[in-house]
PDB file of C-alpha atoms in Angstrom:
ATOM      1  CA  MET A  22     -16.898  -3.497   9.327  1.00  0.00           C
ATOM      2  CA  SER A  23     -16.661  -0.050   7.688  1.00  0.00           C
ATOM      3  CA  SER A  24     -14.804   1.321  10.696  1.00  0.00           C
ATOM      4  CA  HIS A  25     -12.287  -1.468  10.442  1.00  0.00           C
ATOM      5  CA  PHE A  26     -11.542  -0.672   6.782  1.00  0.00           C
ATOM      6  CA  ARG A  27     -11.275   3.056   7.603  1.00  0.00           C
ATOM      7  CA  ALA A  28      -8.683   2.221  10.268  1.00  0.00           C
ATOM      8  CA  MET A  29      -6.839  -0.135   7.945  1.00  0.00           C
ATOM      9  CA  ALA A  30      -6.611   2.543   5.238  1.00  0.00           C
ATOM     10  CA  ARG A  31      -5.090   4.930   7.738  1.00  0.00           C
ATOM     11  CA  ASN A  32      -2.729   2.266   9.042  1.00  0.00           C
ATOM     12  CA  ASN A  33      -1.713   1.604   5.499  1.00  0.00           C
ATOM     13  CA  ALA A  34      -0.876   5.284   4.845  1.00  0.00           C
ATOM     14  CA  TRP A  35       1.036   5.518   8.112  1.00  0.00           C
ATOM     15  CA  SER A  36       2.995   2.303   7.464  1.00  0.00           C
ATOM     16  CA  ASN A  37       3.832   3.259   3.896  1.00  0.00           C
ATOM     17  CA  ASP A  38       5.028   6.685   5.078  1.00  0.00           C
ATOM     18  CA  ARG A  39       7.216   5.178   7.754  1.00  0.00           C
ATOM     19  CA  LEU A  40       8.815   2.663   5.401  1.00  0.00           C
ATOM     20  CA  LEU A  41       9.347   5.101   2.559  1.00  0.00           C
ATOM     21  CA  ARG A  42      10.828   7.696   4.875  1.00  0.00           C
ATOM     22  CA  ALA A  43      13.256   5.068   6.191  1.00  0.00           C
ATOM     23  CA  CYS A  44      14.208   4.199   2.619  1.00  0.00           C
ATOM     24  CA  GLY A  45      14.942   7.915   2.060  1.00  0.00           C
ATOM     25  CA  ALA A  46      18.219   7.362   3.936  1.00  0.00           C
ATOM     26  CA  LEU A  47      19.373   5.022   1.194  1.00  0.00           C
ATOM     27  CA  THR A  48      21.284   6.032  -1.926  1.00  0.00           C
ATOM     28  CA  GLN A  49      19.617   5.394  -5.282  1.00  0.00           C
ATOM     29  CA  GLU A  50      22.036   2.504  -5.799  1.00  0.00           C
ATOM     30  CA  GLU A  51      21.070   0.934  -2.443  1.00  0.00           C
ATOM     31  CA  PHE A  52      17.376   1.413  -3.300  1.00  0.00           C
ATOM     32  CA  GLU A  53      17.875  -0.431  -6.585  1.00  0.00           C
ATOM     33  CA  ALA A  54      20.296  -3.041  -5.245  1.00  0.00           C
ATOM     34  CA  ARG A  55      19.463  -6.720  -5.650  1.00  0.00           C
ATOM     35  CA  ARG A  56      18.203  -8.264  -2.426  1.00  0.00           C
ATOM     36  CA  VAL A  57      16.478 -11.469  -1.332  1.00  0.00           C
ATOM     37  CA  GLY A  58      12.749 -11.216  -1.998  1.00  0.00           C
ATOM     38  CA  PHE A  59      10.010 -12.070  -4.442  1.00  0.00           C
ATOM     39  CA  PHE A  60      10.648  -8.726  -6.096  1.00  0.00           C
ATOM     40  CA  PRO A  61      14.426  -8.597  -5.691  1.00  0.00           C
ATOM     41  CA  SER A  62      14.972  -4.973  -4.691  1.00  0.00           C
ATOM     42  CA  LEU A  63      13.361  -2.367  -2.452  1.00  0.00           C
ATOM     43  CA  GLN A  64      12.626  -0.348  -5.591  1.00  0.00           C
ATOM     44  CA  ARG A  65      10.747  -3.185  -7.250  1.00  0.00           C
ATOM     45  CA  THR A  66       8.968  -4.329  -4.090  1.00  0.00           C
ATOM     46  CA  LEU A  67       7.714  -0.851  -3.171  1.00  0.00           C
ATOM     47  CA  ASN A  68       6.646  -0.158  -6.770  1.00  0.00           C
ATOM     48  CA  HIS A  69       4.797  -3.448  -6.752  1.00  0.00           C
ATOM     49  CA  ILE A  70       2.883  -2.417  -3.669  1.00  0.00           C
ATOM     50  CA  LEU A  71       1.889   0.822  -5.388  1.00  0.00           C
ATOM     51  CA  VAL A  72       0.773  -0.657  -8.713  1.00  0.00           C
ATOM     52  CA  VAL A  73      -1.245  -3.389  -7.060  1.00  0.00           C
ATOM     53  CA  ASP A  74      -2.888  -0.781  -4.787  1.00  0.00           C
ATOM     54  CA  GLN A  75      -3.790   1.165  -7.933  1.00  0.00           C
ATOM     55  CA  TYR A  76      -5.038  -1.995  -9.707  1.00  0.00           C
ATOM     56  CA  TYR A  77      -7.441  -2.895  -6.944  1.00  0.00           C
ATOM     57  CA  LEU A  78      -8.493   0.705  -6.379  1.00  0.00           C
ATOM     58  CA  ASP A  79      -9.321   0.903 -10.048  1.00  0.00           C
ATOM     59  CA  GLY A  80     -11.605  -2.134  -9.627  1.00  0.00           C
ATOM     60  CA  LEU A  81     -13.162  -0.727  -6.445  1.00  0.00           C
ATOM     61  CA  GLU A  82     -13.770   2.674  -8.049  1.00  0.00           C
ATOM     62  CA  GLU A  83     -14.925   0.965 -11.289  1.00  0.00           C
ATOM     63  CA  GLY A  84     -12.361   2.982 -13.196  1.00  0.00           C
ATOM     64  CA  GLY A  85     -12.129   0.549 -16.155  1.00  0.00           C
ATOM     65  CA  ARG A  86      -8.331   0.523 -16.513  1.00  0.00           C
ATOM     66  CA  GLY A  87      -7.992  -3.087 -15.378  1.00  0.00           C
ATOM     67  CA  LEU A  88      -4.679  -4.788 -16.102  1.00  0.00           C
ATOM     68  CA  ALA A  89      -3.363  -1.716 -17.903  1.00  0.00           C
ATOM     69  CA  VAL A  90      -2.518  -0.437 -14.433  1.00  0.00           C
ATOM     70  CA  LEU A  91       0.025  -3.236 -14.040  1.00  0.00           C
ATOM     71  CA  GLU A  92       1.776  -2.787 -17.367  1.00  0.00           C
ATOM     72  CA  ASN A  93       4.740  -0.834 -15.933  1.00  0.00           C
ATOM     73  CA  GLU A  94       6.199  -2.772 -12.985  1.00  0.00           C
ATOM     74  CA  VAL A  95       8.446   0.143 -11.951  1.00  0.00           C
ATOM     75  CA  PRO A  96       6.609   3.321 -12.821  1.00  0.00           C
ATOM     76  CA  PHE A  97       8.635   5.315 -10.278  1.00  0.00           C
ATOM     77  CA  PRO A  98      12.307   4.399 -10.314  1.00  0.00           C
ATOM     78  CA  ARG A  99      13.204   7.203  -7.918  1.00  0.00           C
ATOM     79  CA  LEU A 100      12.062   6.986  -4.293  1.00  0.00           C
ATOM     80  CA  ALA A 101      10.914  10.609  -4.044  1.00  0.00           C
ATOM     81  CA  ASP A 102       8.538  10.172  -6.999  1.00  0.00           C
ATOM     82  CA  LEU A 103       7.344   6.779  -5.677  1.00  0.00           C
ATOM     83  CA  ALA A 104       6.603   8.301  -2.241  1.00  0.00           C
ATOM     84  CA  LEU A 105       4.474  11.062  -3.789  1.00  0.00           C
ATOM     85  CA  ALA A 106       2.539   8.553  -5.878  1.00  0.00           C
ATOM     86  CA  GLN A 107       2.047   6.201  -2.924  1.00  0.00           C
ATOM     87  CA  ARG A 108       0.860   9.095  -0.740  1.00  0.00           C
ATOM     88  CA  ALA A 109      -1.711  10.076  -3.405  1.00  0.00           C
ATOM     89  CA  THR A 110      -2.901   6.482  -3.764  1.00  0.00           C
ATOM     90  CA  ASP A 111      -3.165   6.092   0.007  1.00  0.00           C
ATOM     91  CA  ALA A 112      -5.301   9.243   0.117  1.00  0.00           C
ATOM     92  CA  ARG A 113      -7.602   7.748  -2.564  1.00  0.00           C
ATOM     93  CA  LEU A 114      -7.940   4.546  -0.496  1.00  0.00           C
ATOM     94  CA  ILE A 115      -8.734   6.525   2.630  1.00  0.00           C
ATOM     95  CA  GLN A 116     -11.345   8.496   0.757  1.00  0.00           C
ATOM     96  CA  TYR A 117     -12.890   5.312  -0.646  1.00  0.00           C
ATOM     97  CA  CYS A 118     -12.981   3.620   2.754  1.00  0.00           C
ATOM     98  CA  ASP A 119     -14.433   6.732   4.437  1.00  0.00           C
ATOM     99  CA  ALA A 120     -17.442   6.552   2.044  1.00  0.00           C
ATOM    100  CA  LEU A 121     -18.140   2.876   2.775  1.00  0.00           C
ATOM    101  CA  ASN A 122     -21.370   1.646   4.172  1.00  0.00           C
ATOM    102  CA  ALA A 123     -22.865  -1.798   4.797  1.00  0.00           C
ATOM    103  CA  ASN A 124     -24.475  -1.972   1.305  1.00  0.00           C
ATOM    104  CA  ARG A 125     -21.276  -0.968  -0.510  1.00  0.00           C
ATOM    105  CA  LEU A 126     -19.257  -3.507   1.401  1.00  0.00           C
ATOM    106  CA  GLU A 127     -21.522  -6.285   0.065  1.00  0.00           C
ATOM    107  CA  GLN A 128     -21.595  -5.028  -3.545  1.00  0.00           C
ATOM    108  CA  VAL A 129     -20.003  -7.171  -6.240  1.00  0.00           C
ATOM    109  CA  ILE A 130     -17.475  -5.549  -8.575  1.00  0.00           C
ATOM    110  CA  ALA A 131     -15.624  -6.726 -11.664  1.00  0.00           C
ATOM    111  CA  ILE A 132     -11.883  -7.359 -11.503  1.00  0.00           C
ATOM    112  CA  ASP A 133     -10.071  -7.741 -14.803  1.00  0.00           C
ATOM    113  CA  ARG A 134      -7.903 -10.871 -14.727  1.00  0.00           C
ATOM    114  CA  GLY A 135      -6.685 -10.616 -18.336  1.00  0.00           C
ATOM    115  CA  GLU A 136      -6.610 -13.960 -20.111  1.00  0.00           C
ATOM    116  CA  HIS A 137      -8.435 -15.472 -17.143  1.00  0.00           C
ATOM    117  CA  GLY A 138     -11.409 -13.196 -17.750  1.00  0.00           C
ATOM    118  CA  VAL A 139     -13.234 -10.880 -15.415  1.00  0.00           C
ATOM    119  CA  THR A 140     -14.025 -12.125 -11.919  1.00  0.00           C
ATOM    120  CA  GLN A 141     -16.828 -10.924  -9.711  1.00  0.00           C
ATOM    121  CA  GLU A 142     -15.644 -10.093  -6.234  1.00  0.00           C
ATOM    122  CA  VAL A 143     -17.312  -8.673  -3.146  1.00  0.00           C
ATOM    123  CA  VAL A 144     -15.984  -5.278  -2.075  1.00  0.00           C
ATOM    124  CA  HIS A 145     -15.164  -6.320   1.489  1.00  0.00           C
ATOM    125  CA  ALA A 146     -13.139  -9.295   0.133  1.00  0.00           C
ATOM    126  CA  VAL A 147     -11.209  -7.084  -2.288  1.00  0.00           C
ATOM    127  CA  LEU A 148     -10.384  -4.634   0.550  1.00  0.00           C
ATOM    128  CA  SER A 149      -9.319  -7.486   2.811  1.00  0.00           C
ATOM    129  CA  HIS A 150      -7.077  -8.878   0.088  1.00  0.00           C
ATOM    130  CA  LEU A 151      -5.646  -5.433  -0.694  1.00  0.00           C
ATOM    131  CA  PHE A 152      -4.662  -4.788   2.930  1.00  0.00           C
ATOM    132  CA  LEU A 153      -3.171  -8.279   3.356  1.00  0.00           C
ATOM    133  CA  HIS A 154      -1.175  -7.829   0.121  1.00  0.00           C
ATOM    134  CA  GLN A 155       0.249  -4.541   1.347  1.00  0.00           C
ATOM    135  CA  ILE A 156       1.214  -5.983   4.722  1.00  0.00           C
ATOM    136  CA  HIS A 157       2.827  -9.041   3.083  1.00  0.00           C
ATOM    137  CA  HIS A 158       5.035  -7.007   0.742  1.00  0.00           C
ATOM    138  CA  ARG A 159       5.835  -4.291   3.280  1.00  0.00           C
ATOM    139  CA  GLY A 160       7.123  -7.121   5.465  1.00  0.00           C
ATOM    140  CA  GLN A 161       9.404  -8.174   2.639  1.00  0.00           C
ATOM    141  CA  ALA A 162      10.623  -4.601   2.143  1.00  0.00           C
ATOM    142  CA  HIS A 163      11.131  -4.327   5.900  1.00  0.00           C
ATOM    143  CA  ALA A 164      13.308  -7.414   5.852  1.00  0.00           C
ATOM    144  CA  MET A 165      15.296  -6.049   2.866  1.00  0.00           C
ATOM    145  CA  LEU A 166      15.827  -2.799   4.710  1.00  0.00           C
ATOM    146  CA  SER A 167      17.323  -4.843   7.588  1.00  0.00           C
ATOM    147  CA  GLY A 168      20.130  -5.829   5.211  1.00  0.00           C
ATOM    148  CA  THR A 169      21.158  -2.110   4.849  1.00  0.00           C
ATOM    149  CA  GLY A 170      22.612   0.350   7.257  1.00  0.00           C
ATOM    150  CA  VAL A 171      19.135   1.796   7.847  1.00  0.00           C
ATOM    151  CA  GLU A 172      17.091   0.617  10.829  1.00  0.00           C
ATOM    152  CA  PRO A 173      13.691  -0.555   9.642  1.00  0.00           C
ATOM    153  CA  PRO A 174      10.860   1.358  11.419  1.00  0.00           C
ATOM    154  CA  PRO A 175       8.308  -0.421  13.561  1.00  0.00           C
ATOM    155  CA  LEU A 176       5.097  -0.893  11.531  1.00  0.00           C
ATOM    156  CA  ASP A 177       2.939  -2.553  14.142  1.00  0.00           C
ATOM    157  CA  GLU A 178       2.352   0.271  16.617  1.00  0.00           C
ATOM    158  CA  PHE A 179      -0.842   1.763  15.230  1.00  0.00           C
ATOM    159  CA  PHE A 180      -4.119   0.485  16.660  1.00  0.00           C
ATOM    160  CA  LEU A 181      -3.666   0.337  20.433  1.00  0.00           C
ATOM    161  CA  ALA A 182      -4.054   3.300  22.779  1.00  0.00           C
ATOM    162  CA  TRP A 183      -0.672   2.259  24.241  1.00  0.00           C
ATOM    163  CA  ASP A 184       0.977   3.110  20.939  1.00  0.00           C
ATOM    164  CA  ALA A 185      -0.735   6.488  20.439  1.00  0.00           C
ATOM    165  CA  PRO A 186       2.030   8.712  21.936  1.00  0.00           C
ATOM    166  CA  ARG A 187       4.595   7.117  19.574  1.00  0.00           C
ATOM    167  CA  ARG A 188       2.624   7.897  16.482  1.00  0.00           C
ATOM    168  CA  GLU A 189       0.883  11.141  17.454  1.00  0.00           C
ATOM    169  CA  GLU A 190       3.210  13.523  15.557  1.00  0.00           C
ATOM    170  CA  GLU A 191       3.144  11.394  12.410  1.00  0.00           C
ATOM    171  CA  ILE A 192      -0.689  11.116  12.503  1.00  0.00           C
ATOM    172  CA  ARG A 193      -0.921  14.878  12.758  1.00  0.00           C
ATOM    173  CA  ARG A 194       1.625  15.406   9.924  1.00  0.00           C
ATOM    174  CA  LEU A 195      -0.213  12.913   7.682  1.00  0.00           C
ATOM    175  CA  GLY A 196      -3.628  14.376   8.512  1.00  0.00           C
ATOM    176  CA  LEU A 197      -4.938  11.008   9.654  1.00  0.00           C
TER     177      LEU A 197
END
């Protein structure tokens, strides 16, 4: 299972990079524009992905910040700053997953749920949830991007050998 999470962490970094690079063709106004989605703009949706990544990473790393991580829903209003922060967070997640072993995957960690208390969660379940959360909201951002003049990038061409030639340059550039 460790190898699966290592691959998912790399897929996450690659997918985020592709999506954020595509958003780079938008103006700031287009990035902030109201759109259909749970978080009604690309800016808010992509910031949500980042802060939730940081929230769960804090729990996984036992950092102790808890819900304080989520206090600012849009910590990076400008795309360039958001992309740098997401890249750094993705690197942390890769580093965390690279250090996983069978024992760590089964460890129980504390997740601060605010007024609902602290829940005890198994590491592999937190990672599975984190990756699913990212995919879910990247899909929403992808759909929002479809409503602009920018073509959304494919985000599903990562795991198969067939797809390797299409991602080779990006994998090299990202150091994955």
